[in-house]
């Protein structure tokens, strides 16, 4: 997802999406260790999307506190 699309999601949706991506990243790492990963670049993309979500969540918490 693009950052613009992520910003439109609610906080609850972002937290759920982050959890889903973390779980998927873990599974992809296991596949990579066993040698069955088809696209290793997907791990990098997942990590970047998690970072985008973390950035949005921290911005929202900073704006809420002051």
Short mmCIF file of C-alpha atoms in Angstrom, two decimals:
data_model
loop_
_atom_site.label_atom_id
_atom_site.label_comp_id
_atom_site.label_asym_id
_atom_site.label_seq_id
_atom_site.Cartn_x
_atom_site.Cartn_y
_atom_site.Cartn_z
CA UNK A 1 0.00 0.00 0.00
CA UNK A 2 1.07 3.54 -0.60
CA UNK A 3 1.54 5.90 2.34
CA UNK A 4 -1.48 7.93 1.22
CA UNK A 5 -3.69 4.85 1.37
CA UNK A 6 -2.30 3.90 4.78
CA UNK A 7 -3.01 7.36 6.20
CA UNK A 8 -6.68 6.94 5.31
CA UNK A 9 -6.99 3.83 7.51
CA UNK A 10 -8.06 4.03 11.14
CA UNK A 11 -5.62 3.32 13.94
CA UNK A 12 -7.25 -0.04 14.65
CA UNK A 13 -6.95 -1.03 10.99
CA UNK A 14 -3.29 0.00 10.96
CA UNK A 15 -2.53 -2.07 14.05
CA UNK A 16 -4.29 -5.07 12.50
CA UNK A 17 -2.42 -4.59 9.21
CA UNK A 18 0.90 -4.34 11.06
CA UNK A 19 0.21 -7.58 12.92
CA UNK A 20 -0.73 -9.31 9.67
CA UNK A 21 2.44 -8.11 7.93
CA UNK A 22 4.63 -9.16 10.85
CA UNK A 23 3.11 -12.62 10.76
CA UNK A 24 3.58 -12.86 6.99
CA UNK A 25 7.18 -11.65 7.26
CA UNK A 26 7.91 -14.32 9.85
CA UNK A 27 6.48 -17.01 7.57
CA UNK A 28 8.47 -15.69 4.61
CA UNK A 29 11.67 -15.82 6.65
CA UNK A 30 10.96 -19.43 7.52
CA UNK A 31 10.41 -20.20 3.85
CA UNK A 32 13.67 -18.47 3.00
CA UNK A 33 15.54 -20.57 5.57
CA UNK A 34 14.12 -23.78 4.12
CA UNK A 35 14.92 -22.63 0.60
CA UNK A 36 11.35 -22.60 -0.66
CA UNK A 37 10.93 -18.81 -0.91
CA UNK A 38 9.99 -17.82 -4.43
CA UNK A 39 10.43 -14.05 -4.10
CA UNK A 40 12.86 -12.98 -1.39
CA UNK A 41 12.21 -9.32 -2.22
CA UNK A 42 8.73 -9.64 -0.69
CA UNK A 43 10.35 -9.69 2.76
CA UNK A 44 11.91 -6.29 2.11
CA UNK A 45 8.61 -4.88 0.89
CA UNK A 46 6.81 -6.18 3.98
CA UNK A 47 9.40 -4.64 6.28
CA UNK A 48 9.07 -1.30 4.52
CA UNK A 49 5.30 -1.32 4.82
CA UNK A 50 5.60 -2.16 8.53
CA UNK A 51 7.93 0.83 8.89
CA UNK A 52 5.43 3.08 7.12
CA UNK A 53 2.67 1.93 9.47
CA UNK A 54 4.90 2.46 12.52
CA UNK A 55 5.67 5.98 11.29
CA UNK A 56 1.99 6.84 10.89
CA UNK A 57 1.13 5.41 14.31
CA UNK A 58 3.91 7.37 16.01
CA UNK A 59 2.82 10.57 14.23
CA UNK A 60 -0.73 10.05 15.43
CA UNK A 61 0.34 9.43 19.02
CA UNK A 62 2.58 12.52 18.95
CA UNK A 63 -0.26 14.66 17.59
CA UNK A 64 -2.71 13.30 20.16
CA UNK A 65 -0.43 14.13 23.09
CA UNK A 66 0.39 17.58 22.04
#
